[in-house]
mmCIF file of C-alpha atoms in Angstrom:
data_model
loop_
_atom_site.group_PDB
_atom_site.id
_atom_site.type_symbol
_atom_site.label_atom_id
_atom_site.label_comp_id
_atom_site.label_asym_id
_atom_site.label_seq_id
_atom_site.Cartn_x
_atom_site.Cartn_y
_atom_site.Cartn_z
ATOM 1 C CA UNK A 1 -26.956 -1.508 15.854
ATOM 2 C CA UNK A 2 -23.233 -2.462 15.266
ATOM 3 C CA UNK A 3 -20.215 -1.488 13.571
ATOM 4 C CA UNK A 4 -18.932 -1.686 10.426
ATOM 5 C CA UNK A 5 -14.996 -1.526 9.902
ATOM 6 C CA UNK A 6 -13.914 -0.703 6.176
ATOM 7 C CA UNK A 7 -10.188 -1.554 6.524
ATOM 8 C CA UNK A 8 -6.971 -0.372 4.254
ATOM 9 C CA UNK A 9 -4.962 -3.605 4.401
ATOM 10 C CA UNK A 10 -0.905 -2.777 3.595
ATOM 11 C CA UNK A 11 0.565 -0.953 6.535
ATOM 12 C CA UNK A 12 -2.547 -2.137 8.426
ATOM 13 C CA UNK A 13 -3.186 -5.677 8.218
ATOM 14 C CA UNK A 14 -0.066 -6.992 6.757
ATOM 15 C CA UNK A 15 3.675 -5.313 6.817
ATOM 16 C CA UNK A 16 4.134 -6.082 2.885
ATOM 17 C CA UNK A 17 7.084 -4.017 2.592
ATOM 18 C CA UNK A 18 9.439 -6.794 2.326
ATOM 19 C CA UNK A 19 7.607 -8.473 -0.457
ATOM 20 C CA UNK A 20 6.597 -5.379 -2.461
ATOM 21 C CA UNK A 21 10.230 -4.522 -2.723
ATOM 22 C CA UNK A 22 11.775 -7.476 -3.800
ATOM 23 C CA UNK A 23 9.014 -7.769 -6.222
ATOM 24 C CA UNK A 24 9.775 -4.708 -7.337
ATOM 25 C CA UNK A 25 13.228 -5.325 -7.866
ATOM 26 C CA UNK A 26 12.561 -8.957 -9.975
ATOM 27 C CA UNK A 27 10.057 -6.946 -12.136
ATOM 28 C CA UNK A 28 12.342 -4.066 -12.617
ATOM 29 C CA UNK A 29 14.929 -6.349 -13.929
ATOM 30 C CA UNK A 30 12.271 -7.725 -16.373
ATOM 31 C CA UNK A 31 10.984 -4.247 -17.422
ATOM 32 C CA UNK A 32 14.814 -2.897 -17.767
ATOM 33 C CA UNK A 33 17.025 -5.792 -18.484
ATOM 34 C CA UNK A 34 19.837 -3.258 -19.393
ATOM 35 C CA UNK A 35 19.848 -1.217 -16.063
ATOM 36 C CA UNK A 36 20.853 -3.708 -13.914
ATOM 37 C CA UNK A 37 24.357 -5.322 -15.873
ATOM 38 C CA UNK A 38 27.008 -4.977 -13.675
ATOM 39 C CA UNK A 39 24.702 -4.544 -10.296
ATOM 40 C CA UNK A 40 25.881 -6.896 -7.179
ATOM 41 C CA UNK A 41 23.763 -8.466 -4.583
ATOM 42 C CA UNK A 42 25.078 -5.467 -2.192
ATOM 43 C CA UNK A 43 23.666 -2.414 -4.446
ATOM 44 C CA UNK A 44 20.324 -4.626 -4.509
ATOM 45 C CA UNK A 45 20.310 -4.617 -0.633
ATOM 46 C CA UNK A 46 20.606 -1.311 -0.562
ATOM 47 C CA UNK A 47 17.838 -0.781 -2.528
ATOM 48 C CA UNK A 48 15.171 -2.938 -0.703
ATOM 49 C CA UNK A 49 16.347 -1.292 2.979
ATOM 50 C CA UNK A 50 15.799 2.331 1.330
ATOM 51 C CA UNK A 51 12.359 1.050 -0.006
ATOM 52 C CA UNK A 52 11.605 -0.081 3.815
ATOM 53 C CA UNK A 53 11.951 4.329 4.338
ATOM 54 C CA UNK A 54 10.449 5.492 1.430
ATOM 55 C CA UNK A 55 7.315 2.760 1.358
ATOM 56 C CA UNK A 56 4.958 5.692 2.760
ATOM 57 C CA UNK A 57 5.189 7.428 -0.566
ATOM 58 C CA UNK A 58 3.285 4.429 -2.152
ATOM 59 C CA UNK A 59 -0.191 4.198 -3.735
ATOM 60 C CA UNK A 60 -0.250 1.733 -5.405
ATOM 61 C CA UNK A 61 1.764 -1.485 -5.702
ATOM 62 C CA UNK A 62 3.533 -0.495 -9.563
ATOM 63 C CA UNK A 63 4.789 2.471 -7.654
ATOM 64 C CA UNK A 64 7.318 0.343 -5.910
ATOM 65 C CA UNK A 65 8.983 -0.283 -9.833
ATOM 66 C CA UNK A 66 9.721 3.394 -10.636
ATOM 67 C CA UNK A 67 11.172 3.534 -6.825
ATOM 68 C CA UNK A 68 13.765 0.909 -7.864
ATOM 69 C CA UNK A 69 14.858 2.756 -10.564
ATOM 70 C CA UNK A 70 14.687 5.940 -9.231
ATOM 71 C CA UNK A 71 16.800 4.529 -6.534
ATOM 72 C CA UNK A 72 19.243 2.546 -9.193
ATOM 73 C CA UNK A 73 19.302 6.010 -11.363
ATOM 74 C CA UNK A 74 20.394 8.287 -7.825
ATOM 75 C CA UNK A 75 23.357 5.487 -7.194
ATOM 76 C CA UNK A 76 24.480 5.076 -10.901
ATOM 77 C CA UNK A 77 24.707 8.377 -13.062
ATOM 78 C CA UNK A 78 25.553 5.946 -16.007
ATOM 79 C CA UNK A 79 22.685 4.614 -16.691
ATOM 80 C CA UNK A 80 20.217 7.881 -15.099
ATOM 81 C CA UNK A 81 17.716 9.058 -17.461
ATOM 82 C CA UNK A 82 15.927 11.202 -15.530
ATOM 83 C CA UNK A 83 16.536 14.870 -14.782
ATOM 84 C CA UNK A 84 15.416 14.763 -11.188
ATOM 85 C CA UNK A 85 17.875 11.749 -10.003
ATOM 86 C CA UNK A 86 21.058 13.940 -9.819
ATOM 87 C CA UNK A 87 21.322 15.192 -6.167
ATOM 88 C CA UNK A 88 17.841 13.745 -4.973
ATOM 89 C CA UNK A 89 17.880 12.398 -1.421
ATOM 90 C CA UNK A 90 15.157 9.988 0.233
ATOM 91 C CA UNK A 91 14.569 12.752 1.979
ATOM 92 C CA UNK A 92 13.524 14.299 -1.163
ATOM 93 C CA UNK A 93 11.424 11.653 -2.277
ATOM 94 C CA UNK A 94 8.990 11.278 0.669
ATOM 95 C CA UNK A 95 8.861 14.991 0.409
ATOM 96 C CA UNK A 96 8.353 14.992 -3.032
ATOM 97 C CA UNK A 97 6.902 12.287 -4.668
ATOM 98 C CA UNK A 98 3.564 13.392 -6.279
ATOM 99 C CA UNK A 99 5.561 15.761 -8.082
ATOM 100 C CA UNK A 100 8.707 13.029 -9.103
ATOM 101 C CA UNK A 101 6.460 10.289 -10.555
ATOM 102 C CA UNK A 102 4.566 11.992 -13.433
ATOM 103 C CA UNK A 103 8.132 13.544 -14.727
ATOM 104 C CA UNK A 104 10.270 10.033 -14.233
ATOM 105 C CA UNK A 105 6.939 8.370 -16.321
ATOM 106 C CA UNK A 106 7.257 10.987 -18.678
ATOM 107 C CA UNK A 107 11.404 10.888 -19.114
ATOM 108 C CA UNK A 108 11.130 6.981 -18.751
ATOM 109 C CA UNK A 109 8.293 6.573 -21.610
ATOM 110 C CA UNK A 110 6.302 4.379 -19.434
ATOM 111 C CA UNK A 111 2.340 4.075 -19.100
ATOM 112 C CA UNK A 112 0.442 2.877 -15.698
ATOM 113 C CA UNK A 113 -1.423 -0.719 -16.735
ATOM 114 C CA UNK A 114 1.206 -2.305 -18.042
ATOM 115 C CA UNK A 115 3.541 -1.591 -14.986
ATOM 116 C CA UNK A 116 0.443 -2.832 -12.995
ATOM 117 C CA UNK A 117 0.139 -6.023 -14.918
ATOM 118 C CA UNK A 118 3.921 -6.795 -14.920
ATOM 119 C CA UNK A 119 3.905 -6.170 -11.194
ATOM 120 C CA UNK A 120 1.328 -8.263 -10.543
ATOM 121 C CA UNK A 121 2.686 -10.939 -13.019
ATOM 122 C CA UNK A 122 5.903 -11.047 -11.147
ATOM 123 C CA UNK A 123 4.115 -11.766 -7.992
ATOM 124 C CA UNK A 124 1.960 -14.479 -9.586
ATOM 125 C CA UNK A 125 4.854 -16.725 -10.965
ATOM 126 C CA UNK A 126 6.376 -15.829 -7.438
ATOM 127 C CA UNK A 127 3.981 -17.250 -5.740
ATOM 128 C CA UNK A 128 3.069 -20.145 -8.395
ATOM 129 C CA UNK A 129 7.089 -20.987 -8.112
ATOM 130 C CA UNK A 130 7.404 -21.007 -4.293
ATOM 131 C CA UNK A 131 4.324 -19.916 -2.566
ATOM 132 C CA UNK A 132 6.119 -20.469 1.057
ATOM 133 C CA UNK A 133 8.859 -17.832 0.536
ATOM 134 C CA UNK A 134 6.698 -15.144 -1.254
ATOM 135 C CA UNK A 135 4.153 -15.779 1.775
ATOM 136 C CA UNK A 136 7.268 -15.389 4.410
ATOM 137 C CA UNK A 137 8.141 -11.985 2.769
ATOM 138 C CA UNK A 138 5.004 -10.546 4.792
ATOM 139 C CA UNK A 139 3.563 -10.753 7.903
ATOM 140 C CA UNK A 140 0.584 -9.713 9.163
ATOM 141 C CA UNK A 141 1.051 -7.141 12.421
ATOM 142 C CA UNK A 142 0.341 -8.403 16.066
ATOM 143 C CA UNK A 143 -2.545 -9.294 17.387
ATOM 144 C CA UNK A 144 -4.657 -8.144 13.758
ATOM 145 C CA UNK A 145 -5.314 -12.285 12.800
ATOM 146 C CA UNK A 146 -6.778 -12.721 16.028
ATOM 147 C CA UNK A 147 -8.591 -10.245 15.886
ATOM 148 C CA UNK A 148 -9.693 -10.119 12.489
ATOM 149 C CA UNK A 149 -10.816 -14.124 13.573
ATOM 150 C CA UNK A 150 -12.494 -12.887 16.483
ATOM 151 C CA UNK A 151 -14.145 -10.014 15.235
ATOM 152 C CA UNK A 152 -18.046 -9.110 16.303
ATOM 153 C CA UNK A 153 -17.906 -6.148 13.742
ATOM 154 C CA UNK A 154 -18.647 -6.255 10.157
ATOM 155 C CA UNK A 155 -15.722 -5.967 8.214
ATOM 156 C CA UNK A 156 -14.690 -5.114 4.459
ATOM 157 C CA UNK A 157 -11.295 -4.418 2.944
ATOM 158 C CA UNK A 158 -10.584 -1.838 0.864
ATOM 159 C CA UNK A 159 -7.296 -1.542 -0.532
ATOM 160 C CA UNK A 160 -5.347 -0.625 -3.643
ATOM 161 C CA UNK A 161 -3.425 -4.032 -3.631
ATOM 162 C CA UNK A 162 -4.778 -6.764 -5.751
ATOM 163 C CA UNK A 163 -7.448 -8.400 -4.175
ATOM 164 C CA UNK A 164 -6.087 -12.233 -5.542
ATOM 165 C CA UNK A 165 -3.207 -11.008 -2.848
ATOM 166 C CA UNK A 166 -4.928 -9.675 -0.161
ATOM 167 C CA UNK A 167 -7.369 -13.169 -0.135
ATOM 168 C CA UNK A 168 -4.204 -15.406 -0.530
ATOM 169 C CA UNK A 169 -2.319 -13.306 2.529
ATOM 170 C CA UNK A 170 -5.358 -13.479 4.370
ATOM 171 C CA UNK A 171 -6.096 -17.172 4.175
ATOM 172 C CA UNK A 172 -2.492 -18.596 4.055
ATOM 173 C CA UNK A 173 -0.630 -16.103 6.737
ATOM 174 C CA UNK A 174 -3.086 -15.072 8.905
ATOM 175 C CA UNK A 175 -5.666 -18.033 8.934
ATOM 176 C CA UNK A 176 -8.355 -15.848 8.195
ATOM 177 C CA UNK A 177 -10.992 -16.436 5.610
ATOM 178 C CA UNK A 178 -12.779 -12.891 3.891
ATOM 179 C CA UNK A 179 -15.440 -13.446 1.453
ATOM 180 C CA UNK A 180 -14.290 -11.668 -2.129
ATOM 181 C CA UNK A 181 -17.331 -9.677 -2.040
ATOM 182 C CA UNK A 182 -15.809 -8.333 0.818
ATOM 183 C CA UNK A 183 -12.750 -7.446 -0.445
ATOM 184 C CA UNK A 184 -11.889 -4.380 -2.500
ATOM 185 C CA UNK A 185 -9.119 -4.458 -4.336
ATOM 186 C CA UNK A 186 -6.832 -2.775 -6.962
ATOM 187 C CA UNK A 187 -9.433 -2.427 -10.181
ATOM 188 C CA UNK A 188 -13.141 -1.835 -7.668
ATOM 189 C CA UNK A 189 -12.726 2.098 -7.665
ATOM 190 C CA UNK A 190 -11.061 4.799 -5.584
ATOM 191 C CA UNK A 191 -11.537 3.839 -1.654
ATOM 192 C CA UNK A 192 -13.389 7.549 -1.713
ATOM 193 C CA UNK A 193 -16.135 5.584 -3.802
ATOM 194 C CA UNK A 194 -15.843 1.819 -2.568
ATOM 195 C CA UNK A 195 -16.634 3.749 1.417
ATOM 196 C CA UNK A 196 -20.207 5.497 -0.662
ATOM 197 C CA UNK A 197 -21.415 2.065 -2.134
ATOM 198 C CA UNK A 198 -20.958 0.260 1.445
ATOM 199 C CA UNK A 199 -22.675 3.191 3.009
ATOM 200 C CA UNK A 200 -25.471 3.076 0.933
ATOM 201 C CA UNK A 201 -26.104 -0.380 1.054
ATOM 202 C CA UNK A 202 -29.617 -1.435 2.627
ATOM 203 C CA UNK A 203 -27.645 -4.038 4.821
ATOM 204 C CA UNK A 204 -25.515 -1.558 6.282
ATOM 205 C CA UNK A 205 -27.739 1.524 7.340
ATOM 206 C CA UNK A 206 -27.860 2.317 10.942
ATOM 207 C CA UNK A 207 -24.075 0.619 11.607
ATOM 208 C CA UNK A 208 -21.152 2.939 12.838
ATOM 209 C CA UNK A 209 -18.941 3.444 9.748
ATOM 210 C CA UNK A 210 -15.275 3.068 10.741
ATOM 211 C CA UNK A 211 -12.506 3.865 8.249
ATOM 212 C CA UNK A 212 -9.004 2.552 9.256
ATOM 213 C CA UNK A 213 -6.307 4.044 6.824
ATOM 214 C CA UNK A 214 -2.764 4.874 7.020
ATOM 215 C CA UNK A 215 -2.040 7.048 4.282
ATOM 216 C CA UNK A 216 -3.285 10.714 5.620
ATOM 217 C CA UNK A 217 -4.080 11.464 1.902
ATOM 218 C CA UNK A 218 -6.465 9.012 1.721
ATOM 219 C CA UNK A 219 -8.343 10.401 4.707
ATOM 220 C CA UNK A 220 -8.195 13.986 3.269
ATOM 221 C CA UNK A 221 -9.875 12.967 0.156
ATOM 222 C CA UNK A 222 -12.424 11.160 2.461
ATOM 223 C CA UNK A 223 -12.933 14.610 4.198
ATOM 224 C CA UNK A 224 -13.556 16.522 1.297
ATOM 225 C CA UNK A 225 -16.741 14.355 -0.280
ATOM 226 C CA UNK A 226 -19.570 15.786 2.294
ATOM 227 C CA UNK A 227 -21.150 12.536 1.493
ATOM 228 C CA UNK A 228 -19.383 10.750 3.731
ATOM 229 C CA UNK A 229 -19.226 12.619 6.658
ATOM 230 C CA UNK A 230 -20.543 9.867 8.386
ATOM 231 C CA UNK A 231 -17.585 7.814 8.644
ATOM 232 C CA UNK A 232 -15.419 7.627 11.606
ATOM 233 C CA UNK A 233 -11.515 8.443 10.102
ATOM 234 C CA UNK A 234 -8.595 6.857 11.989
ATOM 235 C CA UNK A 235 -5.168 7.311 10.943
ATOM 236 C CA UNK A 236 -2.850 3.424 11.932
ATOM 237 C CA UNK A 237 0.228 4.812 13.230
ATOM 238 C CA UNK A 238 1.633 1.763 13.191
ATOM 239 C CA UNK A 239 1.655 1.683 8.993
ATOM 240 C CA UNK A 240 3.397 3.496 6.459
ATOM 241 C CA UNK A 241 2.943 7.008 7.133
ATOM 242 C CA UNK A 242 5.933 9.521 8.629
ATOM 243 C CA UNK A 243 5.947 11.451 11.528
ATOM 244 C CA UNK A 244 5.303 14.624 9.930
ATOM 245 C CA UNK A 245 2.440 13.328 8.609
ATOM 246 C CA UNK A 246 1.314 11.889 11.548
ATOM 247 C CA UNK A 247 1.937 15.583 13.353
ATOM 248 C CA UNK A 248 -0.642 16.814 10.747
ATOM 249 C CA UNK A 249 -3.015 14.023 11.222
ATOM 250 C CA UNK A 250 -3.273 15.356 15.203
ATOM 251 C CA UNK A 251 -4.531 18.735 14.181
ATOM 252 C CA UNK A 252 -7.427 17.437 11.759
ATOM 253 C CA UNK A 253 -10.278 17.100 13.956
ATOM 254 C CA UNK A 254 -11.859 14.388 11.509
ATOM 255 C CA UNK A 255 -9.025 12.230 12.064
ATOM 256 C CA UNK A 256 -7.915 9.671 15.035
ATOM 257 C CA UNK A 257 -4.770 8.651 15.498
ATOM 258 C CA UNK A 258 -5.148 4.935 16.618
ATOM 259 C CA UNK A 259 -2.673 2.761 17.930
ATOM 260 C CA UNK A 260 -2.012 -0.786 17.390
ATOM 261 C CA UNK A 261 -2.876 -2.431 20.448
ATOM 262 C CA UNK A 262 -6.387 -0.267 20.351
ATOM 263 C CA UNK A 263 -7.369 -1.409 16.984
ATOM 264 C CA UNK A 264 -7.163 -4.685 18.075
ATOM 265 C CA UNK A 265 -9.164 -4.042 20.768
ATOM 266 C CA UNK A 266 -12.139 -1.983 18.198
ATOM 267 C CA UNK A 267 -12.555 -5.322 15.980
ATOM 268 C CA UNK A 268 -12.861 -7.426 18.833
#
């Protein structure tokens, strides 16, 4: 009957990483002026490459703005605020995140819409101010515009980036043109829920259901509603995910490990 592909789109589609993190940085500097007197262009470069090791951690996008200052608050106990900064490593962040980010919100007094909105602000006048460069701070992996062009399947994103980004990314990077109603994005429900309304959609039945994700949390919480047991799980090893996790991922017998060059291949 066909396929249907619903597909995660940072650390799948597009390497965002370098755009999420200089983001990050601008709005951190508008959300805490006073943290960053006295920081030089070099402490802000070694920020964004630490963000390239610790992206995996990420959720969602607003994440990235309590990683700056986590990172900022590890490098200068003058300003540090928090009580888990003193002697934390990266190492200790991709190990430990889930349990970091409610008690930095706490410590820091700060709530989760309005770091979404600022984040997403930022990017806006970014991309209103010079659309070129903010576009150049991605780039979509090989091969995945071709064959997101090319593809015979049906496909949907489903992502926890904004979908104004994910269309704009899509259409001006990669050359490819989604329909909205097709994409998913930040504000449209957890993916757990977005994968039961395409399931159940009259359109849709007797299609193999593919899920392509490359958080391994993601696809636990997938495994754990029996109602969607009919989905096929794949775990991109190509995206932001660590080699522990992907270890883990091997030994889940719901989950494939797919590679980049066979992914390509599937939507074709």
């Amino acid at each position: 009957m066909g396929d249907l592909y619903a597909l995660d789109f940072d650390g799948i589609l597009c390497d965002s990483c370098g755009e999420s993190s200089l983001s990050a940085v601008k709005a951190a500097k508008v959300r805490w002026p006073g943290l960053f007197d006295g920081v030089d262009s070099k402490l802000e470069d070694w920020i964004v490459d630490q963000m390239f090791i610790i992206r995996p951690v990420v959720e969602t996008g607003y994440e990235n703005l309590l990683l700056v200052r986590l990172l900022l608050e590890m490098r200068l106990p003058s300003i540090r605020k928090s009580s888990v900064a003193e002697g934390l490593t990266i190492e200790g962040i991709l190990e430990n995140w889930s349990k970091l980010k409610p008690v930095i919100m706490e410590e820091w007094d700060e709530k989760r819409e309005p770091l979404v909105d600022l984040f997403g602000k930022v990017r806006d006048e970014w991309m209103e101010d010079d659309l070129a460069t903010w576009i150049d701070a991605n780039r979509f992996y090989p091969g995945v515009a071709d064959a997101l062009k090319f593809a015979s399947s049906k496909v949907y994103i489903v992502t926890t980036k904004q979908g104004r980004f994910a269309e704009a990314l899509l259409r001006e990077l990669a050359g490819v043109t989604i329909p909205s109603e097709r994409i998913y994005g930040l504000g449209t429900g957890p993916k757990v829920e977005v994968l039961k309304q395409l399931q159940k959609q009259s359109e849709h039945q007797g299609l193999t259901l593919h899920f392509v994700e490359d958080r391994l949390a993601t696809l636990k919480n997938v495994i754990k509603e029996p109602e969607l047991d009919g989905w096929n799980l794949y775990l991109g090893k190509w995206g932001y995910n660590t080699q522990k996790e992907r270890e883990e991922a091997a030994g889940i017998s719901r989950v494939q490990l797919l590679e980049l060059s066979d992914f390509s291949k599937k939507l074709k």
